[in-house]
């Protein structure tokens, strides 16, 4: 009898192991396809841009888009006429970093980058961003970060929710502000009632705040950076890439203003 119990137990664990391996294999296959798709969209955006100017080691490339309600970036100038750091995005816009910011957790950066596409958040006021990161005891919650996206050393992809008015974007931003201090959701697809992860914030402040009018999550499961970019309700507004001492900014520009 005991031998049969050991046999059954061994069989159950073996099946569970195979299920886990199969699930991971499927996740990596899906992630591979979505990563290729995401990188292609970013590449197409960059390749469609035209060089505009260079100042202070910042090179600007623009793509004409004359139906913009708000600028996608703002080029700021000091009183002496010299350019200072540009403002990337407008309040209520989203951003994606195709590379995870969790480089302080061993091995997690590459894993999260590959499976979930990196990191994401919401553009707030005065260059601030609203985001959530796990893995660090002092960042396991939703917080407003004073770090300006222009100074972020990683690649940054700006996103704007299509057909969202300026007032709706501010409403979405206020929804993000209302959850500052809420705990980080390490379980992702589980326990989501009052816990959040980075891309989940972007999805909830638009998809749920407006009754499903905007579909940010494209698969109805875990919200990834790939979902944010490939959603039919979002569009890329700028891409910022740092190469050595040179910063490249490719952006949509209303040329009729």
PDB file of C-alpha atoms in Angstrom:
ATOM      1  CA  UNK A   1       0.000   0.000   0.000  1.00  0.00           C
ATOM      2  CA  UNK A   2       2.784   2.407   0.962  1.00  0.00           C
ATOM      3  CA  UNK A   3       4.596   1.571  -2.265  1.00  0.00           C
ATOM      4  CA  UNK A   4       1.500   2.506  -4.305  1.00  0.00           C
ATOM      5  CA  UNK A   5       1.186   5.781  -2.402  1.00  0.00           C
ATOM      6  CA  UNK A   6       4.841   6.580  -3.180  1.00  0.00           C
ATOM      7  CA  UNK A   7       4.200   5.702  -6.819  1.00  0.00           C
ATOM      8  CA  UNK A   8       1.155   7.954  -7.025  1.00  0.00           C
ATOM      9  CA  UNK A   9       2.969  10.782  -5.207  1.00  0.00           C
ATOM     10  CA  UNK A  10       5.956  10.451  -7.519  1.00  0.00           C
ATOM     11  CA  UNK A  11       3.695  10.473 -10.564  1.00  0.00           C
ATOM     12  CA  UNK A  12       1.886  13.621  -9.341  1.00  0.00           C
ATOM     13  CA  UNK A  13       5.180  15.469  -8.760  1.00  0.00           C
ATOM     14  CA  UNK A  14       6.462  14.313 -12.127  1.00  0.00           C
ATOM     15  CA  UNK A  15       3.336  15.633 -13.851  1.00  0.00           C
ATOM     16  CA  UNK A  16       3.569  18.918 -11.953  1.00  0.00           C
ATOM     17  CA  UNK A  17       7.199  19.239 -13.023  1.00  0.00           C
ATOM     18  CA  UNK A  18       6.314  18.600 -16.646  1.00  0.00           C
ATOM     19  CA  UNK A  19       3.470  21.119 -16.412  1.00  0.00           C
ATOM     20  CA  UNK A  20       5.826  23.781 -15.036  1.00  0.00           C
ATOM     21  CA  UNK A  21       8.392  23.068 -17.768  1.00  0.00           C
ATOM     22  CA  UNK A  22       5.688  23.173 -20.440  1.00  0.00           C
ATOM     23  CA  UNK A  23       4.275  26.437 -19.057  1.00  0.00           C
ATOM     24  CA  UNK A  24       7.724  28.063 -19.020  1.00  0.00           C
ATOM     25  CA  UNK A  25       8.417  26.824 -22.554  1.00  0.00           C
ATOM     26  CA  UNK A  26       5.148  28.333 -23.786  1.00  0.00           C
ATOM     27  CA  UNK A  27       5.885  31.612 -21.958  1.00  0.00           C
ATOM     28  CA  UNK A  28       9.327  31.866 -23.547  1.00  0.00           C
ATOM     29  CA  UNK A  29       7.943  31.067 -27.017  1.00  0.00           C
ATOM     30  CA  UNK A  30       5.239  33.722 -26.679  1.00  0.00           C
ATOM     31  CA  UNK A  31       7.779  36.190 -25.248  1.00  0.00           C
ATOM     32  CA  UNK A  32      10.125  35.556 -28.179  1.00  0.00           C
ATOM     33  CA  UNK A  33       7.395  36.367 -30.687  1.00  0.00           C
ATOM     34  CA  UNK A  34       6.229  39.447 -28.771  1.00  0.00           C
ATOM     35  CA  UNK A  35       9.780  40.745 -28.293  1.00  0.00           C
ATOM     36  CA  UNK A  36      10.429  40.521 -32.021  1.00  0.00           C
ATOM     37  CA  UNK A  37       7.149  42.330 -32.698  1.00  0.00           C
ATOM     38  CA  UNK A  38       7.931  45.052 -30.141  1.00  0.00           C
ATOM     39  CA  UNK A  39      11.454  45.626 -31.441  1.00  0.00           C
ATOM     40  CA  UNK A  40      10.158  45.786 -35.030  1.00  0.00           C
ATOM     41  CA  UNK A  41       7.642  48.492 -34.098  1.00  0.00           C
ATOM     42  CA  UNK A  42      10.353  50.522 -32.386  1.00  0.00           C
ATOM     43  CA  UNK A  43      12.697  50.019 -35.342  1.00  0.00           C
ATOM     44  CA  UNK A  44      10.040  51.102 -37.876  1.00  0.00           C
ATOM     45  CA  UNK A  45       9.343  54.223 -35.829  1.00  0.00           C
ATOM     46  CA  UNK A  46      13.025  55.160 -35.729  1.00  0.00           C
ATOM     47  CA  UNK A  47      13.610  54.456 -39.415  1.00  0.00           C
ATOM     48  CA  UNK A  48      10.702  56.701 -40.446  1.00  0.00           C
ATOM     49  CA  UNK A  49      12.237  59.756 -38.724  1.00  0.00           C
ATOM     50  CA  UNK A  50      14.149  62.624 -40.346  1.00  0.00           C
ATOM     51  CA  UNK A  51      17.127  64.342 -38.723  1.00  0.00           C
ATOM     52  CA  UNK A  52      16.171  67.748 -37.362  1.00  0.00           C
ATOM     53  CA  UNK A  53      19.016  69.234 -35.309  1.00  0.00           C
ATOM     54  CA  UNK A  54      21.729  68.598 -32.734  1.00  0.00           C
ATOM     55  CA  UNK A  55      22.438  70.628 -29.636  1.00  0.00           C
ATOM     56  CA  UNK A  56      24.324  69.816 -26.415  1.00  0.00           C
ATOM     57  CA  UNK A  57      24.992  66.250 -27.601  1.00  0.00           C
ATOM     58  CA  UNK A  58      21.286  65.646 -28.155  1.00  0.00           C
ATOM     59  CA  UNK A  59      20.192  64.718 -31.664  1.00  0.00           C
ATOM     60  CA  UNK A  60      16.552  65.196 -32.612  1.00  0.00           C
ATOM     61  CA  UNK A  61      14.727  63.338 -35.393  1.00  0.00           C
ATOM     62  CA  UNK A  62      11.077  64.049 -36.168  1.00  0.00           C
ATOM     63  CA  UNK A  63       8.156  62.244 -37.783  1.00  0.00           C
ATOM     64  CA  UNK A  64       5.370  64.532 -39.088  1.00  0.00           C
ATOM     65  CA  UNK A  65       2.051  63.954 -37.317  1.00  0.00           C
ATOM     66  CA  UNK A  66      -0.251  66.918 -37.725  1.00  0.00           C
ATOM     67  CA  UNK A  67      -3.257  65.688 -35.716  1.00  0.00           C
ATOM     68  CA  UNK A  68      -1.568  65.827 -32.307  1.00  0.00           C
ATOM     69  CA  UNK A  69      -3.556  67.545 -29.577  1.00  0.00           C
ATOM     70  CA  UNK A  70      -0.452  67.893 -27.389  1.00  0.00           C
ATOM     71  CA  UNK A  71       3.260  67.872 -28.122  1.00  0.00           C
ATOM     72  CA  UNK A  72       4.983  64.525 -27.594  1.00  0.00           C
ATOM     73  CA  UNK A  73       8.146  66.237 -26.314  1.00  0.00           C
ATOM     74  CA  UNK A  74       8.851  69.825 -25.343  1.00  0.00           C
ATOM     75  CA  UNK A  75      12.199  71.364 -26.251  1.00  0.00           C
ATOM     76  CA  UNK A  76      12.999  73.834 -23.477  1.00  0.00           C
ATOM     77  CA  UNK A  77      15.266  76.866 -23.796  1.00  0.00           C
ATOM     78  CA  UNK A  78      16.993  78.965 -21.167  1.00  0.00           C
ATOM     79  CA  UNK A  79      17.017  82.771 -21.104  1.00  0.00           C
ATOM     80  CA  UNK A  80      20.305  82.804 -23.009  1.00  0.00           C
ATOM     81  CA  UNK A  81      18.665  80.871 -25.853  1.00  0.00           C
ATOM     82  CA  UNK A  82      20.495  77.629 -25.167  1.00  0.00           C
ATOM     83  CA  UNK A  83      18.596  74.385 -25.026  1.00  0.00           C
ATOM     84  CA  UNK A  84      18.133  72.686 -21.677  1.00  0.00           C
ATOM     85  CA  UNK A  85      16.866  69.147 -21.160  1.00  0.00           C
ATOM     86  CA  UNK A  86      13.696  68.431 -23.174  1.00  0.00           C
ATOM     87  CA  UNK A  87      10.538  67.223 -21.444  1.00  0.00           C
ATOM     88  CA  UNK A  88       9.526  63.782 -22.691  1.00  0.00           C
ATOM     89  CA  UNK A  89       5.797  63.105 -22.843  1.00  0.00           C
ATOM     90  CA  UNK A  90       2.817  64.945 -21.389  1.00  0.00           C
ATOM     91  CA  UNK A  91       0.936  64.282 -18.125  1.00  0.00           C
ATOM     92  CA  UNK A  92      -1.105  61.093 -18.514  1.00  0.00           C
ATOM     93  CA  UNK A  93       1.139  59.624 -21.212  1.00  0.00           C
ATOM     94  CA  UNK A  94       2.723  56.223 -20.651  1.00  0.00           C
ATOM     95  CA  UNK A  95       6.304  55.097 -21.080  1.00  0.00           C
ATOM     96  CA  UNK A  96       8.048  51.772 -21.594  1.00  0.00           C
ATOM     97  CA  UNK A  97      11.659  50.847 -20.933  1.00  0.00           C
ATOM     98  CA  UNK A  98      12.411  47.692 -22.971  1.00  0.00           C
ATOM     99  CA  UNK A  99      15.076  46.872 -20.379  1.00  0.00           C
ATOM    100  CA  UNK A 100      14.101  46.146 -16.763  1.00  0.00           C
ATOM    101  CA  UNK A 101      15.145  48.583 -14.052  1.00  0.00           C
ATOM    102  CA  UNK A 102      15.478  45.751 -11.523  1.00  0.00           C
ATOM    103  CA  UNK A 103      19.218  45.392 -12.048  1.00  0.00           C
ATOM    104  CA  UNK A 104      19.652  45.414  -8.262  1.00  0.00           C
ATOM    105  CA  UNK A 105      18.157  41.880  -8.085  1.00  0.00           C
ATOM    106  CA  UNK A 106      20.570  39.147  -9.315  1.00  0.00           C
ATOM    107  CA  UNK A 107      19.442  37.463 -12.568  1.00  0.00           C
ATOM    108  CA  UNK A 108      16.005  39.153 -12.465  1.00  0.00           C
ATOM    109  CA  UNK A 109      16.858  41.921 -14.944  1.00  0.00           C
ATOM    110  CA  UNK A 110      17.415  39.602 -17.914  1.00  0.00           C
ATOM    111  CA  UNK A 111      14.499  37.340 -16.930  1.00  0.00           C
ATOM    112  CA  UNK A 112      11.969  40.174 -16.563  1.00  0.00           C
ATOM    113  CA  UNK A 113      13.257  41.964 -19.645  1.00  0.00           C
ATOM    114  CA  UNK A 114      12.811  38.880 -21.810  1.00  0.00           C
ATOM    115  CA  UNK A 115       9.455  37.663 -20.476  1.00  0.00           C
ATOM    116  CA  UNK A 116       7.673  40.919 -19.707  1.00  0.00           C
ATOM    117  CA  UNK A 117       9.460  43.496 -21.864  1.00  0.00           C
ATOM    118  CA  UNK A 118      11.112  45.544 -19.143  1.00  0.00           C
ATOM    119  CA  UNK A 119       9.463  48.348 -17.179  1.00  0.00           C
ATOM    120  CA  UNK A 120       6.634  50.868 -17.629  1.00  0.00           C
ATOM    121  CA  UNK A 121       4.934  53.755 -15.882  1.00  0.00           C
ATOM    122  CA  UNK A 122       2.902  56.948 -16.151  1.00  0.00           C
ATOM    123  CA  UNK A 123       4.157  60.466 -16.892  1.00  0.00           C
ATOM    124  CA  UNK A 124       3.281  62.898 -14.117  1.00  0.00           C
ATOM    125  CA  UNK A 125       3.971  66.641 -13.756  1.00  0.00           C
ATOM    126  CA  UNK A 126       7.343  68.429 -13.783  1.00  0.00           C
ATOM    127  CA  UNK A 127       9.276  65.519 -15.255  1.00  0.00           C
ATOM    128  CA  UNK A 128       8.144  63.065 -12.562  1.00  0.00           C
ATOM    129  CA  UNK A 129       6.886  59.550 -13.214  1.00  0.00           C
ATOM    130  CA  UNK A 130       4.574  57.174 -11.338  1.00  0.00           C
ATOM    131  CA  UNK A 131       5.812  53.602 -11.222  1.00  0.00           C
ATOM    132  CA  UNK A 132       6.051  50.441  -9.144  1.00  0.00           C
ATOM    133  CA  UNK A 133       9.025  48.117  -8.780  1.00  0.00           C
ATOM    134  CA  UNK A 134       9.456  44.895  -6.830  1.00  0.00           C
ATOM    135  CA  UNK A 135      12.528  43.240  -5.424  1.00  0.00           C
ATOM    136  CA  UNK A 136      13.775  46.045  -3.199  1.00  0.00           C
ATOM    137  CA  UNK A 137      12.469  46.549   0.330  1.00  0.00           C
ATOM    138  CA  UNK A 138      12.315  50.329  -0.067  1.00  0.00           C
ATOM    139  CA  UNK A 139      10.475  50.235  -3.408  1.00  0.00           C
ATOM    140  CA  UNK A 140       7.806  47.559  -2.926  1.00  0.00           C
ATOM    141  CA  UNK A 141       4.964  49.974  -3.561  1.00  0.00           C
ATOM    142  CA  UNK A 142       3.597  52.502  -6.054  1.00  0.00           C
ATOM    143  CA  UNK A 143       5.572  55.736  -5.867  1.00  0.00           C
ATOM    144  CA  UNK A 144       6.122  59.026  -7.688  1.00  0.00           C
ATOM    145  CA  UNK A 145       9.711  59.232  -8.830  1.00  0.00           C
ATOM    146  CA  UNK A 146      11.421  62.624  -9.374  1.00  0.00           C
ATOM    147  CA  UNK A 147      13.725  61.059 -11.975  1.00  0.00           C
ATOM    148  CA  UNK A 148      13.257  62.816 -15.321  1.00  0.00           C
ATOM    149  CA  UNK A 149      12.904  60.409 -18.254  1.00  0.00           C
ATOM    150  CA  UNK A 150      15.423  62.435 -20.236  1.00  0.00           C
ATOM    151  CA  UNK A 151      18.146  61.563 -17.715  1.00  0.00           C
ATOM    152  CA  UNK A 152      17.252  57.868 -17.632  1.00  0.00           C
ATOM    153  CA  UNK A 153      20.214  56.002 -19.121  1.00  0.00           C
ATOM    154  CA  UNK A 154      18.086  53.228 -20.617  1.00  0.00           C
ATOM    155  CA  UNK A 155      16.067  53.318 -23.818  1.00  0.00           C
ATOM    156  CA  UNK A 156      12.670  54.953 -23.236  1.00  0.00           C
ATOM    157  CA  UNK A 157       9.642  54.529 -25.519  1.00  0.00           C
ATOM    158  CA  UNK A 158       6.840  57.065 -25.087  1.00  0.00           C
ATOM    159  CA  UNK A 159       3.243  55.951 -25.591  1.00  0.00           C
ATOM    160  CA  UNK A 160       0.001  57.889 -25.880  1.00  0.00           C
ATOM    161  CA  UNK A 161      -3.486  56.460 -25.632  1.00  0.00           C
ATOM    162  CA  UNK A 162      -5.223  57.183 -28.925  1.00  0.00           C
ATOM    163  CA  UNK A 163      -8.435  59.224 -28.858  1.00  0.00           C
ATOM    164  CA  UNK A 164      -7.995  60.063 -25.174  1.00  0.00           C
ATOM    165  CA  UNK A 165      -8.651  63.767 -24.655  1.00  0.00           C
ATOM    166  CA  UNK A 166      -6.375  65.932 -22.540  1.00  0.00           C
ATOM    167  CA  UNK A 167      -9.024  65.884 -19.810  1.00  0.00           C
ATOM    168  CA  UNK A 168      -9.208  62.074 -19.919  1.00  0.00           C
ATOM    169  CA  UNK A 169      -5.432  61.794 -19.669  1.00  0.00           C
ATOM    170  CA  UNK A 170      -5.470  64.016 -16.578  1.00  0.00           C
ATOM    171  CA  UNK A 171      -8.238  61.846 -15.103  1.00  0.00           C
ATOM    172  CA  UNK A 172      -6.098  58.762 -15.753  1.00  0.00           C
ATOM    173  CA  UNK A 173      -3.085  60.459 -14.157  1.00  0.00           C
ATOM    174  CA  UNK A 174      -5.151  61.370 -11.094  1.00  0.00           C
ATOM    175  CA  UNK A 175      -6.202  57.714 -10.864  1.00  0.00           C
ATOM    176  CA  UNK A 176      -2.518  56.772 -10.830  1.00  0.00           C
ATOM    177  CA  UNK A 177      -1.807  59.383  -8.167  1.00  0.00           C
ATOM    178  CA  UNK A 178      -4.607  57.988  -6.013  1.00  0.00           C
ATOM    179  CA  UNK A 179      -2.815  54.642  -5.638  1.00  0.00           C
ATOM    180  CA  UNK A 180       0.578  56.047  -4.633  1.00  0.00           C
ATOM    181  CA  UNK A 181       1.697  54.100  -1.577  1.00  0.00           C
ATOM    182  CA  UNK A 182      -0.235  50.945  -2.499  1.00  0.00           C
ATOM    183  CA  UNK A 183       1.815  47.717  -2.227  1.00  0.00           C
ATOM    184  CA  UNK A 184       3.554  46.033  -5.139  1.00  0.00           C
ATOM    185  CA  UNK A 185       1.916  42.873  -6.476  1.00  0.00           C
ATOM    186  CA  UNK A 186       4.539  40.138  -6.621  1.00  0.00           C
ATOM    187  CA  UNK A 187       1.922  37.586  -7.748  1.00  0.00           C
ATOM    188  CA  UNK A 188       1.042  39.577 -10.894  1.00  0.00           C
ATOM    189  CA  UNK A 189      -2.139  37.802 -12.110  1.00  0.00           C
ATOM    190  CA  UNK A 190      -3.281  36.997  -8.551  1.00  0.00           C
ATOM    191  CA  UNK A 191      -4.238  39.255  -5.637  1.00  0.00           C
ATOM    192  CA  UNK A 192      -4.831  42.276  -7.858  1.00  0.00           C
ATOM    193  CA  UNK A 193      -7.616  43.949  -5.872  1.00  0.00           C
ATOM    194  CA  UNK A 194      -5.452  46.507  -4.104  1.00  0.00           C
ATOM    195  CA  UNK A 195      -1.915  45.657  -5.281  1.00  0.00           C
ATOM    196  CA  UNK A 196      -0.175  46.800  -8.452  1.00  0.00           C
ATOM    197  CA  UNK A 197       2.796  46.122 -10.710  1.00  0.00           C
ATOM    198  CA  UNK A 198       4.226  48.578 -13.229  1.00  0.00           C
ATOM    199  CA  UNK A 199       2.384  47.684 -16.439  1.00  0.00           C
ATOM    200  CA  UNK A 200      -0.751  46.864 -14.443  1.00  0.00           C
ATOM    201  CA  UNK A 201      -0.956  50.530 -13.391  1.00  0.00           C
ATOM    202  CA  UNK A 202      -0.907  51.660 -17.036  1.00  0.00           C
ATOM    203  CA  UNK A 203      -3.676  49.222 -17.896  1.00  0.00           C
ATOM    204  CA  UNK A 204      -5.947  49.962 -14.951  1.00  0.00           C
ATOM    205  CA  UNK A 205      -5.921  53.758 -15.166  1.00  0.00           C
ATOM    206  CA  UNK A 206      -7.185  53.571 -18.745  1.00  0.00           C
ATOM    207  CA  UNK A 207      -8.929  50.228 -19.306  1.00  0.00           C
ATOM    208  CA  UNK A 208     -10.788  50.132 -15.996  1.00  0.00           C
ATOM    209  CA  UNK A 209     -11.084  53.845 -15.276  1.00  0.00           C
ATOM    210  CA  UNK A 210     -13.022  54.381 -18.513  1.00  0.00           C
ATOM    211  CA  UNK A 211     -15.142  51.246 -18.450  1.00  0.00           C
ATOM    212  CA  UNK A 212     -13.141  49.299 -21.022  1.00  0.00           C
ATOM    213  CA  UNK A 213     -13.239  52.041 -23.660  1.00  0.00           C
ATOM    214  CA  UNK A 214      -9.478  51.729 -24.039  1.00  0.00           C
ATOM    215  CA  UNK A 215      -8.041  48.224 -24.408  1.00  0.00           C
ATOM    216  CA  UNK A 216      -4.466  48.308 -23.156  1.00  0.00           C
ATOM    217  CA  UNK A 217      -4.114  44.674 -22.093  1.00  0.00           C
ATOM    218  CA  UNK A 218      -4.167  42.684 -25.334  1.00  0.00           C
ATOM    219  CA  UNK A 219      -4.343  39.162 -23.904  1.00  0.00           C
ATOM    220  CA  UNK A 220      -6.509  39.476 -20.787  1.00  0.00           C
ATOM    221  CA  UNK A 221      -3.867  37.790 -18.626  1.00  0.00           C
ATOM    222  CA  UNK A 222      -0.646  39.384 -17.469  1.00  0.00           C
ATOM    223  CA  UNK A 223      -0.066  42.928 -18.751  1.00  0.00           C
ATOM    224  CA  UNK A 224       3.376  43.170 -20.345  1.00  0.00           C
ATOM    225  CA  UNK A 225       5.322  46.016 -21.948  1.00  0.00           C
ATOM    226  CA  UNK A 226       4.753  44.231 -25.246  1.00  0.00           C
ATOM    227  CA  UNK A 227       0.986  44.536 -24.633  1.00  0.00           C
ATOM    228  CA  UNK A 228       1.275  48.284 -24.093  1.00  0.00           C
ATOM    229  CA  UNK A 229       3.153  48.807 -27.348  1.00  0.00           C
ATOM    230  CA  UNK A 230       1.128  46.485 -29.577  1.00  0.00           C
ATOM    231  CA  UNK A 231      -2.274  47.660 -28.266  1.00  0.00           C
ATOM    232  CA  UNK A 232      -4.403  49.210 -31.003  1.00  0.00           C
ATOM    233  CA  UNK A 233      -5.349  51.943 -28.537  1.00  0.00           C
ATOM    234  CA  UNK A 234      -1.785  53.199 -28.037  1.00  0.00           C
ATOM    235  CA  UNK A 235       0.784  54.749 -30.338  1.00  0.00           C
ATOM    236  CA  UNK A 236       4.503  55.368 -30.014  1.00  0.00           C
ATOM    237  CA  UNK A 237       5.163  59.084 -29.608  1.00  0.00           C
ATOM    238  CA  UNK A 238       8.929  59.133 -29.083  1.00  0.00           C
ATOM    239  CA  UNK A 239      11.939  56.865 -28.644  1.00  0.00           C
ATOM    240  CA  UNK A 240      14.978  57.996 -26.661  1.00  0.00           C
ATOM    241  CA  UNK A 241      18.234  56.073 -27.043  1.00  0.00           C
ATOM    242  CA  UNK A 242      21.546  56.844 -25.324  1.00  0.00           C
ATOM    243  CA  UNK A 243      24.715  55.862 -27.172  1.00  0.00           C
ATOM    244  CA  UNK A 244      27.854  56.933 -25.337  1.00  0.00           C
ATOM    245  CA  UNK A 245      27.779  60.714 -24.941  1.00  0.00           C
ATOM    246  CA  UNK A 246      25.050  61.175 -27.570  1.00  0.00           C
ATOM    247  CA  UNK A 247      21.326  61.044 -26.842  1.00  0.00           C
ATOM    248  CA  UNK A 248      19.039  60.353 -29.811  1.00  0.00           C
ATOM    249  CA  UNK A 249      15.388  61.427 -29.611  1.00  0.00           C
ATOM    250  CA  UNK A 250      12.955  60.353 -32.339  1.00  0.00           C
ATOM    251  CA  UNK A 251       9.528  61.939 -31.917  1.00  0.00           C
ATOM    252  CA  UNK A 252       6.179  62.747 -33.498  1.00  0.00           C
ATOM    253  CA  UNK A 253       5.925  66.434 -34.343  1.00  0.00           C
ATOM    254  CA  UNK A 254       3.035  68.607 -35.442  1.00  0.00           C
ATOM    255  CA  UNK A 255       4.684  70.452 -38.325  1.00  0.00           C
ATOM    256  CA  UNK A 256       1.669  72.700 -38.922  1.00  0.00           C
ATOM    257  CA  UNK A 257       1.967  74.556 -35.620  1.00  0.00           C
TER     258      UNK A 257
END
